[in-house]
Coordinates of C-alpha atoms in Angstrom, one line a residue:
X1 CA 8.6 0.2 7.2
X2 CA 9.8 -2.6 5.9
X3 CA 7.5 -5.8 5.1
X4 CA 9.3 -9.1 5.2
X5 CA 7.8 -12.3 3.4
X6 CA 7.6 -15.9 5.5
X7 CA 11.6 -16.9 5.1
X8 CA 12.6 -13.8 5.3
X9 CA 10.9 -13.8 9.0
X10 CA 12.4 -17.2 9.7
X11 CA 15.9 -15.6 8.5
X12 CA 15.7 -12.6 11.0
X13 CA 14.6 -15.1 14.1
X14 CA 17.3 -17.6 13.2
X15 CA 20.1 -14.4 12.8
X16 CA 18.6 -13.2 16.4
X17 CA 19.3 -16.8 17.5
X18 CA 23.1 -16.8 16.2
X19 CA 23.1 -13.5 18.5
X20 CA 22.7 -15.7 21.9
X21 CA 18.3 -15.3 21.7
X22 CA 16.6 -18.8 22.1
X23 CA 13.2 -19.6 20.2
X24 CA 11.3 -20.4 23.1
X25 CA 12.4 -16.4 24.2
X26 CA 11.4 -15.1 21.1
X27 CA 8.0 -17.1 21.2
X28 CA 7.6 -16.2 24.6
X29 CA 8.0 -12.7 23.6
X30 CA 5.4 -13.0 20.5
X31 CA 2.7 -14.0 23.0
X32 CA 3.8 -11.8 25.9
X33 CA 3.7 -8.3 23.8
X34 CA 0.2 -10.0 21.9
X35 CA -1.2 -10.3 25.2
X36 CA -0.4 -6.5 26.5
X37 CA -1.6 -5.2 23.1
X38 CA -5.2 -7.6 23.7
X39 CA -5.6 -6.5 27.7
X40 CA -5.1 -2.8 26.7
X41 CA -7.5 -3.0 24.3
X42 CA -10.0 -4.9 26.2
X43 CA -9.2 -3.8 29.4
X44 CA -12.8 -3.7 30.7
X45 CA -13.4 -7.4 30.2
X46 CA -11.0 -7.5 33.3
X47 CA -14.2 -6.4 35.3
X48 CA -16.6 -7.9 33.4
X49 CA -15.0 -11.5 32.9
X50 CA -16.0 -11.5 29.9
X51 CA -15.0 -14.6 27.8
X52 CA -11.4 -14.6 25.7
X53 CA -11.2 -17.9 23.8
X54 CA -7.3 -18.6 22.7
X55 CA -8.0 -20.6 19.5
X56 CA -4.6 -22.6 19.3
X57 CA -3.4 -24.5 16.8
X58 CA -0.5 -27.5 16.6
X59 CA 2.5 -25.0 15.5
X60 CA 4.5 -22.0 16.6
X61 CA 1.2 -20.1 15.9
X62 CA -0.1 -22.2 18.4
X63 CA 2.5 -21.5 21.2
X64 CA 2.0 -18.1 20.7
X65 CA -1.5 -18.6 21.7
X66 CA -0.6 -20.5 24.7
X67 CA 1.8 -17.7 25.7
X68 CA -1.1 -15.6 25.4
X69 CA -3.7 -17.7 27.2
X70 CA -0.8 -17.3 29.7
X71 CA -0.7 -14.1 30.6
X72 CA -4.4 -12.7 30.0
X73 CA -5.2 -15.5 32.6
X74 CA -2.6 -14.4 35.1
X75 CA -3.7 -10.9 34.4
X76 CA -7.5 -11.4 35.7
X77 CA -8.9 -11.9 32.7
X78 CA -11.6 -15.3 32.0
X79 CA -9.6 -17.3 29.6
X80 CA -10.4 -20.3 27.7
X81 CA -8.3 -22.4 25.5
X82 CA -9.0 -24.6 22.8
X83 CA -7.0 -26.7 20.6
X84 CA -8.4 -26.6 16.7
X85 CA -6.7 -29.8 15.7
X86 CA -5.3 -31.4 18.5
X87 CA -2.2 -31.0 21.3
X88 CA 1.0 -29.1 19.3
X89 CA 3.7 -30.7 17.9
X90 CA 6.2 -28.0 18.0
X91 CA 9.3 -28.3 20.7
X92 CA 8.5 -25.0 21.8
X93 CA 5.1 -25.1 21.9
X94 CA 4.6 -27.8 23.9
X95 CA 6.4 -26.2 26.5
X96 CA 4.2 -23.1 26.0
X97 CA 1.1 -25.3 26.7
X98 CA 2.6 -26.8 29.7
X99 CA 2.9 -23.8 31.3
X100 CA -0.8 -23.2 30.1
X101 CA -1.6 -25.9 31.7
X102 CA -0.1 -25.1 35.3
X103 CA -1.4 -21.7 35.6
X104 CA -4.8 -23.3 36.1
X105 CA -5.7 -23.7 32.2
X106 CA -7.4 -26.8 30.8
X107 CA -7.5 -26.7 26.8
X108 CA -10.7 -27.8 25.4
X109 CA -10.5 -29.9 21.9
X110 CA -12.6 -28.4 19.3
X111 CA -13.7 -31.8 17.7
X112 CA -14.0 -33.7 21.0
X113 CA -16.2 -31.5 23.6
X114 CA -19.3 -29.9 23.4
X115 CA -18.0 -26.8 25.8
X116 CA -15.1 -25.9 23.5
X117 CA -17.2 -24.6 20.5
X118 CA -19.8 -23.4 23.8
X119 CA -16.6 -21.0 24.4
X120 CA -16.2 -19.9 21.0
X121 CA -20.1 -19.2 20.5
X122 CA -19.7 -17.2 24.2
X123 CA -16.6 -15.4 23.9
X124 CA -16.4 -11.9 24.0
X125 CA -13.2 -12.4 22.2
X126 CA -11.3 -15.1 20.1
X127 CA -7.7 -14.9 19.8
X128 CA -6.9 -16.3 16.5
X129 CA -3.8 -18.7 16.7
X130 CA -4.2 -21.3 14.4
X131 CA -2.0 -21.4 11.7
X132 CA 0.6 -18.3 10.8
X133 CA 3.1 -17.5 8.6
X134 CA 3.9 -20.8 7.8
X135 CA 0.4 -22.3 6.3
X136 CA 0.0 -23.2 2.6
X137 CA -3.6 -23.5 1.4
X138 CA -5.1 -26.9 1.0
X139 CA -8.6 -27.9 1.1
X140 CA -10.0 -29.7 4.2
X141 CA -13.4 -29.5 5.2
X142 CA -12.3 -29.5 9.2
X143 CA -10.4 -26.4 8.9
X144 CA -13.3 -24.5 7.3
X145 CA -15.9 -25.6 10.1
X146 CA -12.8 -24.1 12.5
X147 CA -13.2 -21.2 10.5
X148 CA -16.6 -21.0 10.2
X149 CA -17.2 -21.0 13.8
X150 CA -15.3 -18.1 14.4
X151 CA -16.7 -16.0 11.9
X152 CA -20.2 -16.7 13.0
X153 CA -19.3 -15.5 16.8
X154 CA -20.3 -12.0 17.5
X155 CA -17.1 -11.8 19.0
X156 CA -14.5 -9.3 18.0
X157 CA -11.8 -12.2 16.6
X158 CA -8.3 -11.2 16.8
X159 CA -5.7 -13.1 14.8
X160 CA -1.9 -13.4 15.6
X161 CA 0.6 -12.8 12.6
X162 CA -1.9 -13.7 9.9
X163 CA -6.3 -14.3 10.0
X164 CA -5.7 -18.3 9.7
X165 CA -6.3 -19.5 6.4
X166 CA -4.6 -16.9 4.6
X167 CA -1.1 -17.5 2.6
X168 CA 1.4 -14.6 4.4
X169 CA 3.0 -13.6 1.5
X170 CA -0.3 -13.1 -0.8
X171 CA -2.7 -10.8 -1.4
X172 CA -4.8 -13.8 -2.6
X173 CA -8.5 -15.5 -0.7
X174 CA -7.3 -19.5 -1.6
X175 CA -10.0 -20.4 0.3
X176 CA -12.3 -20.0 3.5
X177 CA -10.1 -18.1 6.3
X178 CA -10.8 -16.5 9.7
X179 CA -12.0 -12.9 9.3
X180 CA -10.2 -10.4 12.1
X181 CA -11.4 -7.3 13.6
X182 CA -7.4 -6.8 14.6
X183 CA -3.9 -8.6 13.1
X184 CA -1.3 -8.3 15.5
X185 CA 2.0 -8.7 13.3
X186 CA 4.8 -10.0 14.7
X187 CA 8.0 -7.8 14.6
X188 CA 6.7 -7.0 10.8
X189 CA 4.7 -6.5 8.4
X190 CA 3.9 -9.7 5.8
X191 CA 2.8 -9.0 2.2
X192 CA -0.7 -10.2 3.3
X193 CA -1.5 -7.5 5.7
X194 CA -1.2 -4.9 2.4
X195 CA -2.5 -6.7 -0.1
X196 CA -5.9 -6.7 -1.4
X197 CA -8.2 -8.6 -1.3
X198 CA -6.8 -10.6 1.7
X199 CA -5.3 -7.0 3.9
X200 CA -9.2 -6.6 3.5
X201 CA -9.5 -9.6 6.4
X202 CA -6.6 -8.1 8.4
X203 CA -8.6 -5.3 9.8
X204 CA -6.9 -3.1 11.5
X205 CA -2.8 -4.2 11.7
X206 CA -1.0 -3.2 14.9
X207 CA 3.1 -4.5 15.0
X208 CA 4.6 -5.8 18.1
X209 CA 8.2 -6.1 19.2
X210 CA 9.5 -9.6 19.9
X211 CA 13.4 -8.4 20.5
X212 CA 14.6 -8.9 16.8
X213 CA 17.4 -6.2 16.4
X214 CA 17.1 -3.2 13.7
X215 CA 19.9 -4.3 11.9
X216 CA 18.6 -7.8 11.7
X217 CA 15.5 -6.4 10.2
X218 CA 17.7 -4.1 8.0
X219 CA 20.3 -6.6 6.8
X220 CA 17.4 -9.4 5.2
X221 CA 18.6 -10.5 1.6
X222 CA 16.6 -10.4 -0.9
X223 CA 13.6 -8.4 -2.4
X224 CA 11.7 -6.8 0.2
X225 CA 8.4 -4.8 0.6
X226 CA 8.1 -1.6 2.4
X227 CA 4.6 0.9 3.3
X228 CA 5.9 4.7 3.6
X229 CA 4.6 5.5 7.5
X230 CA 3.5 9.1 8.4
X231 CA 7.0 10.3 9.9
X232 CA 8.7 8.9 6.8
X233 CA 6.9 10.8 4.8
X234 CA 7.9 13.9 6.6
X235 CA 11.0 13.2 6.1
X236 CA 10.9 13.2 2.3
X237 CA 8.2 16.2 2.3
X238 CA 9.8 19.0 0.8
X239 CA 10.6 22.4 3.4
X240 CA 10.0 25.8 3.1
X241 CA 12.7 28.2 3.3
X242 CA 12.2 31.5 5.0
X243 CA 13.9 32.9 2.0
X244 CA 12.8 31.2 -0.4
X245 CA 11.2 32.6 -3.8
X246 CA 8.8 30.7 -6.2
X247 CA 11.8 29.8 -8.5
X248 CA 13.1 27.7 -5.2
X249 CA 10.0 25.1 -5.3
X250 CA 10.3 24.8 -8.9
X251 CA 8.7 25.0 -12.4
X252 CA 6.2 22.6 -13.6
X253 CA 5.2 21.8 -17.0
X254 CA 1.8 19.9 -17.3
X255 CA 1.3 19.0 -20.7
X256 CA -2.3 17.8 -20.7
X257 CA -5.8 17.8 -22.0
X258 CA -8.0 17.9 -25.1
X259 CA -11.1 19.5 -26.2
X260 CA -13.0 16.6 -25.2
X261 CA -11.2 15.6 -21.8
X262 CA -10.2 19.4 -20.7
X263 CA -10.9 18.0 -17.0
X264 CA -7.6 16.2 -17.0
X265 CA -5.6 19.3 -18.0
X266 CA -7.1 21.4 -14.9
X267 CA -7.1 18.3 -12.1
X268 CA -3.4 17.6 -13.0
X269 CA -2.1 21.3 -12.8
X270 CA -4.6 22.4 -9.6
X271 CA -3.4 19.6 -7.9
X272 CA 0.3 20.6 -8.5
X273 CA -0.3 24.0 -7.7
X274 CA -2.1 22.3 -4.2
X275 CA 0.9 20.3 -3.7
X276 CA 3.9 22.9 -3.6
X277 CA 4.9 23.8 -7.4
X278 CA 6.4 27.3 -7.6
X279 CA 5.1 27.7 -10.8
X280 CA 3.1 25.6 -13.0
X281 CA 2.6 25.8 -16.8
X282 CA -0.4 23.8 -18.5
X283 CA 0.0 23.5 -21.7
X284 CA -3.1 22.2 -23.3
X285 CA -4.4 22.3 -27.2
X286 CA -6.0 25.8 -28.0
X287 CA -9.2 24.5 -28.6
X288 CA -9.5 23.3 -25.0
X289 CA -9.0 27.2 -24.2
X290 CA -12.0 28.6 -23.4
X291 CA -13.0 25.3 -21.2
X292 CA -9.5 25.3 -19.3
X293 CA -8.6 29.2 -18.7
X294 CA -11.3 29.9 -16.4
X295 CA -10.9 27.8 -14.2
X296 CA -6.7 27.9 -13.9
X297 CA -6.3 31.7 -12.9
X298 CA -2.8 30.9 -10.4
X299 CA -1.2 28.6 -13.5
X300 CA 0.7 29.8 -16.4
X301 CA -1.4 29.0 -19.5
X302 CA 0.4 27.7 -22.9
X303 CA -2.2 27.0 -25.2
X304 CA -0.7 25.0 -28.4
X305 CA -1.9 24.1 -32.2
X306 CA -4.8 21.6 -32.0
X307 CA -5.8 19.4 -34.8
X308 CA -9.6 18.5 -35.8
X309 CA -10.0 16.3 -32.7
X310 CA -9.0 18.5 -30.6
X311 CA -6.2 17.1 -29.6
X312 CA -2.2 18.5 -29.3
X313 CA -1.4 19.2 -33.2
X314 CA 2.3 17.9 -34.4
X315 CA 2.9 21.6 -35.0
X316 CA 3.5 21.9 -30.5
X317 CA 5.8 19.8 -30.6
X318 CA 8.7 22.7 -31.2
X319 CA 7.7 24.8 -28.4
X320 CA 6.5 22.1 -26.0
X321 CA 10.7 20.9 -26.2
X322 CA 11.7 24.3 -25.5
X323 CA 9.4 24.8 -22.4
X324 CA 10.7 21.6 -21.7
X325 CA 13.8 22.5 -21.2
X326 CA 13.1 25.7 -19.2
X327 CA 11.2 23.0 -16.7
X328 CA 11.9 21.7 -13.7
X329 CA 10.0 18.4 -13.9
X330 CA 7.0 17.6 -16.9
X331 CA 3.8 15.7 -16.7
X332 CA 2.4 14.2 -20.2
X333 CA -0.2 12.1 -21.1
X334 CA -3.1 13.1 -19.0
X335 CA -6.6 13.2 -21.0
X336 CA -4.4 13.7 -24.4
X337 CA -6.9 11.9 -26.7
X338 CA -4.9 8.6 -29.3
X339 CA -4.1 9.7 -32.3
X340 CA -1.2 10.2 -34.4
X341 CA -0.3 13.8 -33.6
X342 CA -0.4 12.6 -30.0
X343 CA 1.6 9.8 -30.8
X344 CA 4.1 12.0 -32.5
X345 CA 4.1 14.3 -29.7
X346 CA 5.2 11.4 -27.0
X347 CA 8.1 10.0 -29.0
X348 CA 9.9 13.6 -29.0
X349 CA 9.1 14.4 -25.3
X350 CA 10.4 11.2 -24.2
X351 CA 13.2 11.1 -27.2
X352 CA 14.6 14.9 -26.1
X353 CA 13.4 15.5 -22.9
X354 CA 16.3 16.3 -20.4
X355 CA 14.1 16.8 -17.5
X356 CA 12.2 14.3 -15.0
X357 CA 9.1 13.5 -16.5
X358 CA 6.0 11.5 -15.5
X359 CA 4.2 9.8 -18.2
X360 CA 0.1 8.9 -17.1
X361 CA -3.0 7.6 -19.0
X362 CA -2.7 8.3 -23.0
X363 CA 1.1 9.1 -22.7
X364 CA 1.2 5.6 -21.8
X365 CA -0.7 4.2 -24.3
X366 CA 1.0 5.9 -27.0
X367 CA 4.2 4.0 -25.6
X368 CA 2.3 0.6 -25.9
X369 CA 3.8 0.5 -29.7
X370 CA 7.3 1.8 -29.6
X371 CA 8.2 0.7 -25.8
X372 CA 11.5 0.4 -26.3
X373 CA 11.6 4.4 -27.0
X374 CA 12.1 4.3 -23.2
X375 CA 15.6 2.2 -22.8
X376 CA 16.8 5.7 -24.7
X377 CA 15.4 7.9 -22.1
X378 CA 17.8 10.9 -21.2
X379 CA 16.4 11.7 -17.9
X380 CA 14.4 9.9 -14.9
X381 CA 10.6 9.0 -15.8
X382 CA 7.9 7.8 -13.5
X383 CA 5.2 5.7 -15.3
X384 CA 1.9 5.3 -13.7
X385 CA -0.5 2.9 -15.4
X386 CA -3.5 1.5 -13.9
X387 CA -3.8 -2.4 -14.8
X388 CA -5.4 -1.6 -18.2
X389 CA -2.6 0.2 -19.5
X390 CA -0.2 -1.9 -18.2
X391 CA -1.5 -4.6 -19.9
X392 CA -1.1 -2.9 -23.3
X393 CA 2.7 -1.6 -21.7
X394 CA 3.2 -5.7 -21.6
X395 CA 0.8 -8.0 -23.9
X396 CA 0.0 -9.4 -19.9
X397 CA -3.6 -9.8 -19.3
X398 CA -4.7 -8.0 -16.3
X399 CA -6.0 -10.9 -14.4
X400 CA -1.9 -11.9 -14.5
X401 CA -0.7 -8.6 -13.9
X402 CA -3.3 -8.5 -10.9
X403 CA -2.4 -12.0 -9.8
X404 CA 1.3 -10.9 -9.0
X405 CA 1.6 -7.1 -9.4
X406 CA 4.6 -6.9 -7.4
X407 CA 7.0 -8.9 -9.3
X408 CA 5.5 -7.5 -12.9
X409 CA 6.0 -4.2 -11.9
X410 CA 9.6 -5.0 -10.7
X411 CA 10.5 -6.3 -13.9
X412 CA 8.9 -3.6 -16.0
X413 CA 10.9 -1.0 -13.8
X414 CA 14.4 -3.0 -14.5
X415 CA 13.7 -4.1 -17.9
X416 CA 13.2 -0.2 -19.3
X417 CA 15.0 1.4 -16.4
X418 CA 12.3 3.8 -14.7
X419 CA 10.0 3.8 -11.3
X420 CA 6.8 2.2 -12.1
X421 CA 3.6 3.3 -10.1
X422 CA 1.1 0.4 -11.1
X423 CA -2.3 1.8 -9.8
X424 CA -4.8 -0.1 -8.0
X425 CA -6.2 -1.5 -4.7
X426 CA -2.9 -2.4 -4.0
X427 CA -0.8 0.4 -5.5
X428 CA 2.8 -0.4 -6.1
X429 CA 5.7 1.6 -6.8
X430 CA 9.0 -0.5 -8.0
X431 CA 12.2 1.6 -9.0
X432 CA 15.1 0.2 -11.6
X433 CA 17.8 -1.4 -9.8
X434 CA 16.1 -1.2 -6.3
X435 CA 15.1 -4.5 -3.9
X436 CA 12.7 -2.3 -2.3
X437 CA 9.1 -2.0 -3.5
X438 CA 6.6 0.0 -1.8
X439 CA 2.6 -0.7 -1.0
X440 CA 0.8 2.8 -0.5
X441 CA -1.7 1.7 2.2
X442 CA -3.8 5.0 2.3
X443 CA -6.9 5.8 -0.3
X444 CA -10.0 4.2 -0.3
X445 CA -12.6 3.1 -2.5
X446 CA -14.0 6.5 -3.1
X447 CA -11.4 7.3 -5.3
X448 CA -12.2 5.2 -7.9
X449 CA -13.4 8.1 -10.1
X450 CA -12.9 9.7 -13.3
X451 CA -9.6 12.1 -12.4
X452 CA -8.1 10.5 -9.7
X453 CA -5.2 9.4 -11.6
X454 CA -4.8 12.9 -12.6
X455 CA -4.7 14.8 -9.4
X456 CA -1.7 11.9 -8.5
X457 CA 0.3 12.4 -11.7
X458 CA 0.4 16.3 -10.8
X459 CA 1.0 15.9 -7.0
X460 CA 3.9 13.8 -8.1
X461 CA 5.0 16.4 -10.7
X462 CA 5.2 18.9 -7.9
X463 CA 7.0 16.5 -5.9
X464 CA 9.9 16.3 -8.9
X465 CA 9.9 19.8 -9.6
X466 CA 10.6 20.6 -6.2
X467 CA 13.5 18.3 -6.4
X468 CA 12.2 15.1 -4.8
X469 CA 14.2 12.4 -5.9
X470 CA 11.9 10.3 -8.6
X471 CA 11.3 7.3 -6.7
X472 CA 10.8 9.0 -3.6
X473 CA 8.5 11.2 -5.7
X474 CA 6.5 8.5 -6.4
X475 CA 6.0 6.6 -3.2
X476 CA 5.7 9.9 -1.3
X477 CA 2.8 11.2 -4.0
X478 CA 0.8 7.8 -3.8
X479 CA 0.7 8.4 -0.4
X480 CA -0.2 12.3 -0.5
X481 CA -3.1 11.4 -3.1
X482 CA -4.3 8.5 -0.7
X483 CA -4.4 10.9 2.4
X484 CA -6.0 13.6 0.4
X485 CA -9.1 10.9 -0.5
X486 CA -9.2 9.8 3.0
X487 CA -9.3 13.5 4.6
X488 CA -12.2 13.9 1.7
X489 CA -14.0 10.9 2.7
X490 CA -14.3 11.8 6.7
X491 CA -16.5 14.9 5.7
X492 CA -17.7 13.6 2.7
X493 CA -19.1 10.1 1.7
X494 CA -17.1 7.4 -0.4
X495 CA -19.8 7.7 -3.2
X496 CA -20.3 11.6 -3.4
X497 CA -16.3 12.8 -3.4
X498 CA -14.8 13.4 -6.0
X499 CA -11.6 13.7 -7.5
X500 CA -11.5 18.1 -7.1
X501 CA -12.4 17.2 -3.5
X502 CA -9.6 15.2 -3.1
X503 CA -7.6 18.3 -4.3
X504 CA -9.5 20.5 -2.3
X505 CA -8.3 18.3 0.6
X506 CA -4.7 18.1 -0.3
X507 CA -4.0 21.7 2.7
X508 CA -4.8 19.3 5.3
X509 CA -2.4 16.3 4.6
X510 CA 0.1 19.3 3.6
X511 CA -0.5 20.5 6.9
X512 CA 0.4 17.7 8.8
X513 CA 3.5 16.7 6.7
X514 CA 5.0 20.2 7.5
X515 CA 4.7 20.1 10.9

């Protein structure tokens, strides 16, 4: 689904315009499909005439809101409007509040009577029509009384396009904002509604229709954003065969682990072996053995020369390239311990390697001081570095990495020519070469656990080995790993799961992908 920033929107409504479509149709539109979605939700305040206060304000958002006021009033329902800031100055929505006006409505003004903040105290709910797309932070001590008098309603507030007060093509809080129970987006997606910290005041998005045209949508220039939805994701989910063998899903090297951090080595490869490998191979230093081989009975085990820290020895690096090569796809970096051997060890996977490969946690790190090892690269690789990492990947500090982790991990992916997974909140994947950049939207806060990052690099390993297409591999196993910690949190608890109940999840998000 693609996810279109604020002139991008104004570009598809003025292509739809060239196409014969007025303004005042697509704004009457906006309101009339936000005004089904709001009676089918709360269709019993029909009976109960409960309150719905239409907070407009003086700009498109605004006619929206009269369009809405509109409609829930000619449906039954006990509508009251009021004006945040005064009448609208907007061509268009000045007609919308004129036909407000002569179904019966009389708009209140929120600074001038005493009933319209009576109706916003009362309601049962607020539609939320102040500003939208279009609003750029300033300070201004009226709009945060606005503000504040809807978020201290018990009503449930529901905002149209974007919670007034946010930027739409942001994840950032510039200030005080209206804080939704439900964002209805029009026609798309904005950056804010997947985002954090500001999705986190979206609530719950639901997308409406306003008559833009597919190809519209699909023909906007420019970098976009894009959230993989549930039937994509089916799409790209690897089949089954009847006749297939375990050489058909492919053979996965996980080369992972120390004697300190053996944990890593058996969350990457279990979670592989979850996710659809045909065969997996962990290769892990041999004094990690006695930890690791207990508890990896379906994986092929390739224990290798460890050094005095326990870590991968210089002397793997022979046979590590030659199971390589026999591979499908390879993970590396995984729990590997920093050191020199380990350093050694990255160069010649990522010098020789012929296969896709993910690189993850210390694999990463030992790129921080040869980076430019990867503009050599003689295969596809996926790097997937949580903010730390990617800040010693770049010399950025991770408040600017986190203050505009869209564009850095777009240039990362172009400037060294690989897809780039930059873990967080707001998880992004950005591929070489591609205007697309995806938001993972599932996952919650109870993954933020020691292994988590290991269970994703080996669903995505078993992704590529099954012949995924790296990218796709990427976007499709953030969003795997994200379901898997959901479907753990419903019968767990956000602070109890844990990363090997994530994996022990990963059947039921399978599941539903395959059906």
């Amino acid at each position: 689904m693609k996810i279109l920033t604020s002139s991008q929107m104004f570009s598809a409504e003025q292509a739809q315009v060239n196409r014969g479509m007025s303004f005042t149709r697509l704004m009457e539109n906006a309101g009339s499909a936000c005004a089904k979605e709001i009676r089918e939700r709360f269709a019993s305040l029909e009976q109960s005439r409960g309150l719905v206060c239409v907070l407009c304000g003086k700009g498109k958002n605004g006619g929206d809101g009269f369009v809405i006021a509109r409609k829930l009033a000619l449906a039954g329902f006990n509508v009251a409007v009021t004006e945040a800031f005064g009448e609208p100055t907007a061509e268009d929505s000045i007609l919308m509040r004129e036909k407000a006006v002569e179904t019966g409505l009389v708009p209140e003004f929120f600074w001038g009577e005493d009933n319209a903040r009576k109706s916003i105290e009362s309601a049962a709910v607020i539609v939320d029509a102040v500003f939208g797309t279009g609003y750029k932070y300033r300070e201004d001590e009226r709009v945060s009384e606005v503000f504040e008098a809807v978020n201290a309603s018990s009503a449930k507030v529901v905002s149209i396009d974007v919670p007034s007060g946010l930027e739409s093509n942001t994840g950032d809080v510039p200030g005080r904002s209206v804080r939704a129970d439900i964002t209805i987006a029009v026609s798309c997606m904005k950056p804010v509604h997947v985002l954090k910290p500001a999705c986190v005041l979206c609530g719950e998005i639901i997308t409406v229709a306003i008559g833009i045209d597919d190809d519209v949508i699909d023909g906007i220039e420019g970098d976009t954003l894009a959230v993989l939805t549930p039937p994509q994701a089916k799409k790209l989910f690897p089949r089954r065969g009847l006749m297939a063998n375990k050489g058909t899903f492919g053979r996965a090297l996980s080369v992972c682990g120390s004697r300190n951090m053996q944990g890593a080595a058996v969350l990457a490869a279990s979670s592989a072996l979850r996710s659809g490998a045909g065969l997996v191979t962990a290769a892990f230093p041999d004094a990690a053995y006695n930890a690791i081989a207990p508890k990896l009975t379906e994986a092929l085990l390739m224990p290798l020369p460890s050094n005095e820290s326990g870590t991968f020895s210089s002397g793997a690096v022979p046979a590590l390239l030659e199971q390589a090569e026999q591979s499908s796809a390879v993970l590396m970096g995984c729990g590997m311990g920093l050191n020199l051997h380990t350093k050694e060890l990255v160069s010649e996977l990522v010098r020789s390697c012929t296969k896709p490969m993910i690189i993850d946690a210390d694999g990463i790190n030992a790129l921080a001081a040869n980076i430019d090892i990867l503009k050599n690269i003689k295969a596809p690789v996926i790097l997937t570095p949580h903010p730390g990492e990617m800040s010693r990947l770049t010399g950025m500090s991770i408040a600017d990495i986190e203050r505009d982790r869209v564009n850095v991990a777009r240039r990362f992916a172009d400037e060294y020519g690989v897809a780039l997974l930059l873990k967080g909140a707001s998880t992004v994947i950005a591929g070489a070469g591609r205007r697309d950049a995806y938001i993972n939207v599932t996952g919650n806060q109870g993954m933020a656990k020691g292994g988590s990052g290991d269970m994703l690099s080996g669903i995505i390993l078993a992704l590529l080995a099954q012949g995924v297409y790296p990218f796709d591999a990427a976007v499709l196993g953030a969003y795997i790993h994200g379901a898997a910690g959901d479907a753990a949190e419903r019968e767990l608890s956000l602070t109890s799961m844990l990363a090997s109940d994530c994996i022990a999840a990963l059947p039921r998000v399978t599941r539903n992908l395959e059906r």
